[in-house]
Amino acid sequence: EAQVTQNPRYLITVTGKKLTVTCSQNMNHEYMSWYRQDPGLGLRQIYYSMNVEVTDKGDVPEGYKVSRKEKRNFPLILESPSPNQTSLYFCASSFSGREQFFGPGTRLTVL
Amino acid sequence: GNSVTQMEGPVTLSEEAFLTINCTYTATGYPSLFWYVQYPGEGLQLLLKATKADDKGSNKGFEATYRKETTSFHLEKGSVQVSDSAVYFCALQLPNFGNEKLTFGTGTRLTIIP
């Protein structure tokens, strides 16, 4: 089944404790992206990747890192999480110019 | 900058009622327009899209027409069902080499009561 998977789905952590949210797709998409969803703000892009080893900042990259060492994986790294990073995170992937597929979301709470 | 404005929610309707969710946009250039739906506990799914002025996107009984003169892309359905309860997002996408970024509205929560 074609899909985008994210892990974990739910995470509660404390300020400053490094964490990684994984994203994997099985559709051989070259494009991948991370968004955060906050009430009243919709979804905002954090980082994106056009292909392996090619990443760039989106609209709200502060406090996040990404890497794209393999085509299928695009992990989101929070090296020192803070409470303002409490949010619902979505990974998306697509072929260039085609429909984007979204993962199920990761709900992160930073205490 | 580019932005999308959606009608505030939540919206509550009775089954078989007519639905309209308003969406207007501001963009430099000629965007493609989308409606995404988010069912409880799930990710976003593409509902319909339109890529140029006067195009009509349609899917599952939902329709939206790309109106360049009013910069709008309102979502409509003639007879809603309980299973349509979800959050609906309007979004735009501008040609931008390499970045397939979607610019989303704030979302409209729709609840259909039997």
PDB file of C-alpha atoms in Angstrom:
ATOM      1  CA  GLU A   1       0.000   0.000   0.000  1.00  0.00           C
ATOM      2  CA  ALA A   2       1.317   3.439  -0.983  1.00  0.00           C
ATOM      3  CA  GLN A   3       1.715   5.499   2.131  1.00  0.00           C
ATOM      4  CA  VAL A   4       3.609   8.005   4.212  1.00  0.00           C
ATOM      5  CA  THR A   5       4.331   6.811   7.736  1.00  0.00           C
ATOM      6  CA  GLN A   6       5.375   8.840  10.746  1.00  0.00           C
ATOM      7  CA  ASN A   7       6.698   7.754  14.120  1.00  0.00           C
ATOM      8  CA  PRO A   8       5.897   8.267  16.840  1.00  0.00           C
ATOM      9  CA  ARG A   9       2.257   9.287  16.504  1.00  0.00           C
ATOM     10  CA  TYR A  10       2.205  10.830  19.958  1.00  0.00           C
ATOM     11  CA  LEU A  11       5.064  12.115  22.054  1.00  0.00           C
ATOM     12  CA  ILE A  12       5.280  13.962  25.359  1.00  0.00           C
ATOM     13  CA  THR A  13       8.732  15.208  26.268  1.00  0.00           C
ATOM     14  CA  VAL A  14      10.480  17.830  28.347  1.00  0.00           C
ATOM     15  CA  THR A  15      12.267  21.008  27.368  1.00  0.00           C
ATOM     16  CA  GLY A  16      15.762  20.427  26.015  1.00  0.00           C
ATOM     17  CA  LYS A  17      15.579  16.688  25.444  1.00  0.00           C
ATOM     18  CA  LYS A  18      16.577  15.963  21.851  1.00  0.00           C
ATOM     19  CA  LEU A  19      14.061  14.062  19.782  1.00  0.00           C
ATOM     20  CA  THR A  20      13.572  12.810  16.244  1.00  0.00           C
ATOM     21  CA  VAL A  21      10.314  12.305  14.400  1.00  0.00           C
ATOM     22  CA  THR A  22      10.705   9.891  11.523  1.00  0.00           C
ATOM     23  CA  CYS A  23       8.974  10.069   8.158  1.00  0.00           C
ATOM     24  CA  SER A  24       9.125   7.370   5.529  1.00  0.00           C
ATOM     25  CA  GLN A  25       7.420   6.981   2.143  1.00  0.00           C
ATOM     26  CA  ASN A  26       7.271   3.954  -0.149  1.00  0.00           C
ATOM     27  CA  MET A  27       6.305   5.720  -3.380  1.00  0.00           C
ATOM     28  CA  ASN A  28       9.807   6.690  -4.583  1.00  0.00           C
ATOM     29  CA  HIS A  29       8.887  10.366  -4.327  1.00  0.00           C
ATOM     30  CA  GLU A  30      11.741  12.791  -4.748  1.00  0.00           C
ATOM     31  CA  TYR A  31      10.025  15.634  -2.890  1.00  0.00           C
ATOM     32  CA  MET A  32       9.358  15.562   0.860  1.00  0.00           C
ATOM     33  CA  SER A  33       8.325  18.235   3.296  1.00  0.00           C
ATOM     34  CA  TRP A  34       7.450  18.888   6.941  1.00  0.00           C
ATOM     35  CA  TYR A  35       4.596  21.060   8.180  1.00  0.00           C
ATOM     36  CA  ARG A  36       3.345  22.027  11.589  1.00  0.00           C
ATOM     37  CA  GLN A  37      -0.329  22.600  12.283  1.00  0.00           C
ATOM     38  CA  ASP A  38      -1.407  25.042  14.959  1.00  0.00           C
ATOM     39  CA  PRO A  39      -4.915  26.263  15.858  1.00  0.00           C
ATOM     40  CA  GLY A  40      -5.844  29.377  13.944  1.00  0.00           C
ATOM     41  CA  LEU A  41      -2.710  29.194  11.787  1.00  0.00           C
ATOM     42  CA  GLY A  42      -3.355  26.265   9.475  1.00  0.00           C
ATOM     43  CA  LEU A  43      -0.312  24.329   8.290  1.00  0.00           C
ATOM     44  CA  ARG A  44       3.051  26.010   7.883  1.00  0.00           C
ATOM     45  CA  GLN A  45       6.039  24.549   6.121  1.00  0.00           C
ATOM     46  CA  ILE A  46       9.130  23.871   8.242  1.00  0.00           C
ATOM     47  CA  TYR A  47      11.615  22.299   5.796  1.00  0.00           C
ATOM     48  CA  TYR A  48      11.519  20.620   2.442  1.00  0.00           C
ATOM     49  CA  SER A  49      13.733  18.379   0.353  1.00  0.00           C
ATOM     50  CA  MET A  50      13.852  18.149  -3.426  1.00  0.00           C
ATOM     51  CA  ASN A  51      15.891  14.967  -3.400  1.00  0.00           C
ATOM     52  CA  VAL A  52      18.577  13.061  -1.535  1.00  0.00           C
ATOM     53  CA  GLU A  53      21.020  15.418   0.155  1.00  0.00           C
ATOM     54  CA  VAL A  54      19.050  18.480  -1.009  1.00  0.00           C
ATOM     55  CA  THR A  55      17.142  20.287   1.737  1.00  0.00           C
ATOM     56  CA  ASP A  56      16.052  23.855   2.348  1.00  0.00           C
ATOM     57  CA  LYS A  57      14.175  25.980   4.848  1.00  0.00           C
ATOM     58  CA  GLY A  58      10.473  26.589   4.713  1.00  0.00           C
ATOM     59  CA  ASP A  59       8.600  29.346   6.480  1.00  0.00           C
ATOM     60  CA  VAL A  60       9.209  28.339  10.117  1.00  0.00           C
ATOM     61  CA  PRO A  61      12.554  26.464  10.317  1.00  0.00           C
ATOM     62  CA  GLU A  62      13.832  27.860  13.640  1.00  0.00           C
ATOM     63  CA  GLY A  63      14.555  25.141  16.175  1.00  0.00           C
ATOM     64  CA  TYR A  64      14.390  22.287  13.653  1.00  0.00           C
ATOM     65  CA  LYS A  65      16.832  20.281  11.587  1.00  0.00           C
ATOM     66  CA  VAL A  66      16.303  17.735   8.839  1.00  0.00           C
ATOM     67  CA  SER A  67      18.353  15.311   6.822  1.00  0.00           C
ATOM     68  CA  ARG A  68      17.767  13.361   3.607  1.00  0.00           C
ATOM     69  CA  LYS A  69      20.310  10.583   3.352  1.00  0.00           C
ATOM     70  CA  GLU A  70      17.942   8.163   1.639  1.00  0.00           C
ATOM     71  CA  LYS A  71      15.149   8.890  -0.764  1.00  0.00           C
ATOM     72  CA  ARG A  72      12.459   7.279   1.360  1.00  0.00           C
ATOM     73  CA  ASN A  73      13.282   8.894   4.727  1.00  0.00           C
ATOM     74  CA  PHE A  74      13.098  12.498   5.911  1.00  0.00           C
ATOM     75  CA  PRO A  75      13.480  12.755   9.691  1.00  0.00           C
ATOM     76  CA  LEU A  76      12.678  15.923  11.621  1.00  0.00           C
ATOM     77  CA  ILE A  77      15.082  16.649  14.461  1.00  0.00           C
ATOM     78  CA  LEU A  78      14.453  18.894  17.442  1.00  0.00           C
ATOM     79  CA  GLU A  79      17.810  19.226  19.166  1.00  0.00           C
ATOM     80  CA  SER A  80      16.537  21.270  22.115  1.00  0.00           C
ATOM     81  CA  PRO A  81      12.745  21.281  22.103  1.00  0.00           C
ATOM     82  CA  SER A  82      10.868  24.145  23.716  1.00  0.00           C
ATOM     83  CA  PRO A  83       7.184  24.466  24.683  1.00  0.00           C
ATOM     84  CA  ASN A  84       6.469  26.641  21.620  1.00  0.00           C
ATOM     85  CA  GLN A  85       7.218  23.584  19.489  1.00  0.00           C
ATOM     86  CA  THR A  86       4.186  21.824  20.924  1.00  0.00           C
ATOM     87  CA  SER A  87       2.191  21.154  17.776  1.00  0.00           C
ATOM     88  CA  LEU A  88       0.826  18.617  15.324  1.00  0.00           C
ATOM     89  CA  TYR A  89       3.418  17.716  12.702  1.00  0.00           C
ATOM     90  CA  PHE A  90       2.798  16.355   9.224  1.00  0.00           C
ATOM     91  CA  CYS A  91       5.177  14.929   6.684  1.00  0.00           C
ATOM     92  CA  ALA A  92       4.264  15.050   2.997  1.00  0.00           C
ATOM     93  CA  SER A  93       5.762  13.615  -0.184  1.00  0.00           C
ATOM     94  CA  SER A  94       5.166  13.767  -3.905  1.00  0.00           C
ATOM     95  CA  PHE A  95       6.619  13.564  -7.355  1.00  0.00           C
ATOM     96  CA  SER A  96       7.451  16.973  -8.715  1.00  0.00           C
ATOM     97  CA  GLY A  97       4.284  18.784  -9.775  1.00  0.00           C
ATOM     98  CA  ARG A  98       1.996  15.998  -8.628  1.00  0.00           C
ATOM     99  CA  GLU A  99      -0.396  15.355  -5.738  1.00  0.00           C
ATOM    100  CA  GLN A 100       1.144  15.503  -2.290  1.00  0.00           C
ATOM    101  CA  PHE A 101       0.504  12.650   0.122  1.00  0.00           C
ATOM    102  CA  PHE A 102       0.430  13.362   3.829  1.00  0.00           C
ATOM    103  CA  GLY A 103       1.343  11.182   6.763  1.00  0.00           C
ATOM    104  CA  PRO A 104      -1.052  10.626   9.691  1.00  0.00           C
ATOM    105  CA  GLY A 105       0.578  13.252  11.887  1.00  0.00           C
ATOM    106  CA  THR A 106       2.652  13.329  15.069  1.00  0.00           C
ATOM    107  CA  ARG A 107       1.251  15.123  18.068  1.00  0.00           C
ATOM    108  CA  LEU A 108       4.131  16.534  20.104  1.00  0.00           C
ATOM    109  CA  THR A 109       3.852  18.053  23.561  1.00  0.00           C
ATOM    110  CA  VAL A 110       6.896  19.740  25.092  1.00  0.00           C
ATOM    111  CA  LEU A 111       6.592  20.411  28.818  1.00  0.00           C
TER     112      LEU A 111
ATOM    113  CA  GLY B   1       2.737  37.738   0.402  1.00  0.00           C
ATOM    114  CA  ASN B   2       0.623  34.767  -0.553  1.00  0.00           C
ATOM    115  CA  SER B   3      -2.235  33.825   1.740  1.00  0.00           C
ATOM    116  CA  VAL B   4      -5.516  31.954   1.991  1.00  0.00           C
ATOM    117  CA  THR B   5      -8.526  33.072   4.007  1.00  0.00           C
ATOM    118  CA  GLN B   6     -11.250  30.614   4.943  1.00  0.00           C
ATOM    119  CA  MET B   7     -14.543  31.155   6.649  1.00  0.00           C
ATOM    120  CA  GLU B   8     -14.380  30.724  10.368  1.00  0.00           C
ATOM    121  CA  GLY B   9     -15.745  27.555  11.857  1.00  0.00           C
ATOM    122  CA  PRO B  10     -16.991  25.455  13.297  1.00  0.00           C
ATOM    123  CA  VAL B  11     -19.854  24.803  10.919  1.00  0.00           C
ATOM    124  CA  THR B  12     -22.700  22.525  11.999  1.00  0.00           C
ATOM    125  CA  LEU B  13     -25.306  21.334   9.518  1.00  0.00           C
ATOM    126  CA  SER B  14     -28.052  18.774   9.405  1.00  0.00           C
ATOM    127  CA  GLU B  15     -27.730  15.797   7.107  1.00  0.00           C
ATOM    128  CA  GLU B  16     -28.787  16.558   3.510  1.00  0.00           C
ATOM    129  CA  ALA B  17     -28.242  20.303   3.944  1.00  0.00           C
ATOM    130  CA  PHE B  18     -26.401  22.386   1.350  1.00  0.00           C
ATOM    131  CA  LEU B  19     -22.815  23.213   2.207  1.00  0.00           C
ATOM    132  CA  THR B  20     -20.691  26.208   1.279  1.00  0.00           C
ATOM    133  CA  ILE B  21     -17.272  26.886   2.771  1.00  0.00           C
ATOM    134  CA  ASN B  22     -15.818  30.155   1.552  1.00  0.00           C
ATOM    135  CA  CYS B  23     -12.201  30.510   0.517  1.00  0.00           C
ATOM    136  CA  THR B  24     -10.432  33.532  -0.921  1.00  0.00           C
ATOM    137  CA  TYR B  25      -6.781  33.928  -1.744  1.00  0.00           C
ATOM    138  CA  THR B  26      -4.065  36.486  -2.333  1.00  0.00           C
ATOM    139  CA  ALA B  27      -1.214  35.472  -4.577  1.00  0.00           C
ATOM    140  CA  THR B  28       1.436  36.879  -6.863  1.00  0.00           C
ATOM    141  CA  GLY B  29       1.229  34.951 -10.081  1.00  0.00           C
ATOM    142  CA  TYR B  30      -1.155  32.193 -11.080  1.00  0.00           C
ATOM    143  CA  PRO B  31      -1.647  29.655  -8.313  1.00  0.00           C
ATOM    144  CA  SER B  32      -3.158  26.216  -8.379  1.00  0.00           C
ATOM    145  CA  LEU B  33      -5.929  25.862  -5.793  1.00  0.00           C
ATOM    146  CA  PHE B  34      -6.808  22.892  -3.624  1.00  0.00           C
ATOM    147  CA  TRP B  35      -9.210  21.638  -1.035  1.00  0.00           C
ATOM    148  CA  TYR B  36      -7.857  19.123   1.447  1.00  0.00           C
ATOM    149  CA  VAL B  37      -9.894  17.174   3.999  1.00  0.00           C
ATOM    150  CA  GLN B  38      -8.696  15.906   7.363  1.00  0.00           C
ATOM    151  CA  TYR B  39     -10.777  13.217   9.022  1.00  0.00           C
ATOM    152  CA  PRO B  40     -10.356  12.696  12.770  1.00  0.00           C
ATOM    153  CA  GLY B  41      -6.982  11.197  13.623  1.00  0.00           C
ATOM    154  CA  GLU B  42      -5.798  11.133  10.031  1.00  0.00           C
ATOM    155  CA  GLY B  43      -3.555  13.116   7.745  1.00  0.00           C
ATOM    156  CA  LEU B  44      -4.720  15.440   5.013  1.00  0.00           C
ATOM    157  CA  GLN B  45      -6.196  14.012   1.842  1.00  0.00           C
ATOM    158  CA  LEU B  46      -6.590  15.857  -1.408  1.00  0.00           C
ATOM    159  CA  LEU B  47     -10.293  16.393  -2.059  1.00  0.00           C
ATOM    160  CA  LEU B  48     -10.178  18.380  -5.289  1.00  0.00           C
ATOM    161  CA  LYS B  49      -8.093  20.870  -7.193  1.00  0.00           C
ATOM    162  CA  ALA B  50      -8.138  23.413 -10.011  1.00  0.00           C
ATOM    163  CA  THR B  51      -5.097  24.660 -11.835  1.00  0.00           C
ATOM    164  CA  LYS B  52      -6.372  27.630 -13.829  1.00  0.00           C
ATOM    165  CA  ALA B  53      -9.117  30.219 -13.918  1.00  0.00           C
ATOM    166  CA  ASP B  54     -12.663  28.910 -14.487  1.00  0.00           C
ATOM    167  CA  ASP B  55     -11.607  25.310 -13.857  1.00  0.00           C
ATOM    168  CA  LYS B  56     -14.003  23.344 -11.704  1.00  0.00           C
ATOM    169  CA  GLY B  57     -12.661  20.673  -9.406  1.00  0.00           C
ATOM    170  CA  SER B  58     -15.016  17.954  -8.206  1.00  0.00           C
ATOM    171  CA  ASN B  59     -14.887  14.794  -6.146  1.00  0.00           C
ATOM    172  CA  LYS B  60     -17.273  12.825  -3.892  1.00  0.00           C
ATOM    173  CA  GLY B  61     -20.084  15.292  -4.606  1.00  0.00           C
ATOM    174  CA  PHE B  62     -17.971  18.314  -3.649  1.00  0.00           C
ATOM    175  CA  GLU B  63     -17.251  21.067  -6.154  1.00  0.00           C
ATOM    176  CA  ALA B  64     -15.227  24.259  -6.283  1.00  0.00           C
ATOM    177  CA  THR B  65     -14.675  26.696  -9.149  1.00  0.00           C
ATOM    178  CA  TYR B  66     -11.510  28.761  -9.580  1.00  0.00           C
ATOM    179  CA  ARG B  67     -12.730  32.366  -9.842  1.00  0.00           C
ATOM    180  CA  LYS B  68      -9.885  34.649 -10.756  1.00  0.00           C
ATOM    181  CA  GLU B  69     -12.014  37.810 -10.825  1.00  0.00           C
ATOM    182  CA  THR B  70     -13.049  37.334  -7.192  1.00  0.00           C
ATOM    183  CA  THR B  71      -9.908  35.401  -6.144  1.00  0.00           C
ATOM    184  CA  SER B  72     -12.132  32.721  -4.676  1.00  0.00           C
ATOM    185  CA  PHE B  73     -12.410  28.934  -4.558  1.00  0.00           C
ATOM    186  CA  HIS B  74     -15.518  28.199  -2.504  1.00  0.00           C
ATOM    187  CA  LEU B  75     -16.297  24.587  -1.634  1.00  0.00           C
ATOM    188  CA  GLU B  76     -19.877  23.372  -2.156  1.00  0.00           C
ATOM    189  CA  LYS B  77     -21.854  20.192  -1.758  1.00  0.00           C
ATOM    190  CA  GLY B  78     -25.528  19.809  -2.447  1.00  0.00           C
ATOM    191  CA  SER B  79     -26.413  17.277   0.232  1.00  0.00           C
ATOM    192  CA  VAL B  80     -24.005  16.549   3.069  1.00  0.00           C
ATOM    193  CA  GLN B  81     -23.741  13.296   4.965  1.00  0.00           C
ATOM    194  CA  VAL B  82     -22.602  12.483   8.479  1.00  0.00           C
ATOM    195  CA  SER B  83     -19.466  10.955   6.951  1.00  0.00           C
ATOM    196  CA  ASP B  84     -18.483  14.407   5.615  1.00  0.00           C
ATOM    197  CA  SER B  85     -17.724  15.573   9.156  1.00  0.00           C
ATOM    198  CA  ALA B  86     -14.080  16.636   9.045  1.00  0.00           C
ATOM    199  CA  VAL B  87     -11.789  19.649   8.872  1.00  0.00           C
ATOM    200  CA  TYR B  88     -11.497  21.222   5.431  1.00  0.00           C
ATOM    201  CA  PHE B  89      -8.465  23.207   4.307  1.00  0.00           C
ATOM    202  CA  CYS B  90      -8.218  25.475   1.307  1.00  0.00           C
ATOM    203  CA  ALA B  91      -4.697  25.822  -0.084  1.00  0.00           C
ATOM    204  CA  LEU B  92      -2.765  27.377  -2.933  1.00  0.00           C
ATOM    205  CA  GLN B  93       0.452  26.450  -4.649  1.00  0.00           C
ATOM    206  CA  LEU B  94       2.586  28.697  -6.817  1.00  0.00           C
ATOM    207  CA  PRO B  95       5.161  27.522  -9.318  1.00  0.00           C
ATOM    208  CA  ASN B  96       8.462  27.623  -7.467  1.00  0.00           C
ATOM    209  CA  PHE B  97      11.359  25.600  -8.732  1.00  0.00           C
ATOM    210  CA  GLY B  98      11.945  22.701  -6.366  1.00  0.00           C
ATOM    211  CA  ASN B  99       9.578  23.670  -3.547  1.00  0.00           C
ATOM    212  CA  GLU B 100       6.104  22.198  -3.812  1.00  0.00           C
ATOM    213  CA  LYS B 101       4.956  24.253  -0.821  1.00  0.00           C
ATOM    214  CA  LEU B 102       1.263  24.508  -0.122  1.00  0.00           C
ATOM    215  CA  THR B 103      -0.012  27.658   1.574  1.00  0.00           C
ATOM    216  CA  PHE B 104      -2.993  26.708   3.716  1.00  0.00           C
ATOM    217  CA  GLY B 105      -5.936  28.500   5.222  1.00  0.00           C
ATOM    218  CA  THR B 106      -6.714  27.989   8.881  1.00  0.00           C
ATOM    219  CA  GLY B 107      -9.183  25.170   8.278  1.00  0.00           C
ATOM    220  CA  THR B 108     -12.931  24.882   8.795  1.00  0.00           C
ATOM    221  CA  ARG B 109     -14.329  22.198  11.061  1.00  0.00           C
ATOM    222  CA  LEU B 110     -17.556  20.755   9.689  1.00  0.00           C
ATOM    223  CA  THR B 111     -19.931  18.675  11.790  1.00  0.00           C
ATOM    224  CA  ILE B 112     -22.968  17.012  10.233  1.00  0.00           C
ATOM    225  CA  ILE B 113     -25.712  15.910  12.591  1.00  0.00           C
ATOM    226  CA  PRO B 114     -28.208  13.176  11.646  1.00  0.00           C
TER     227      PRO B 114
END
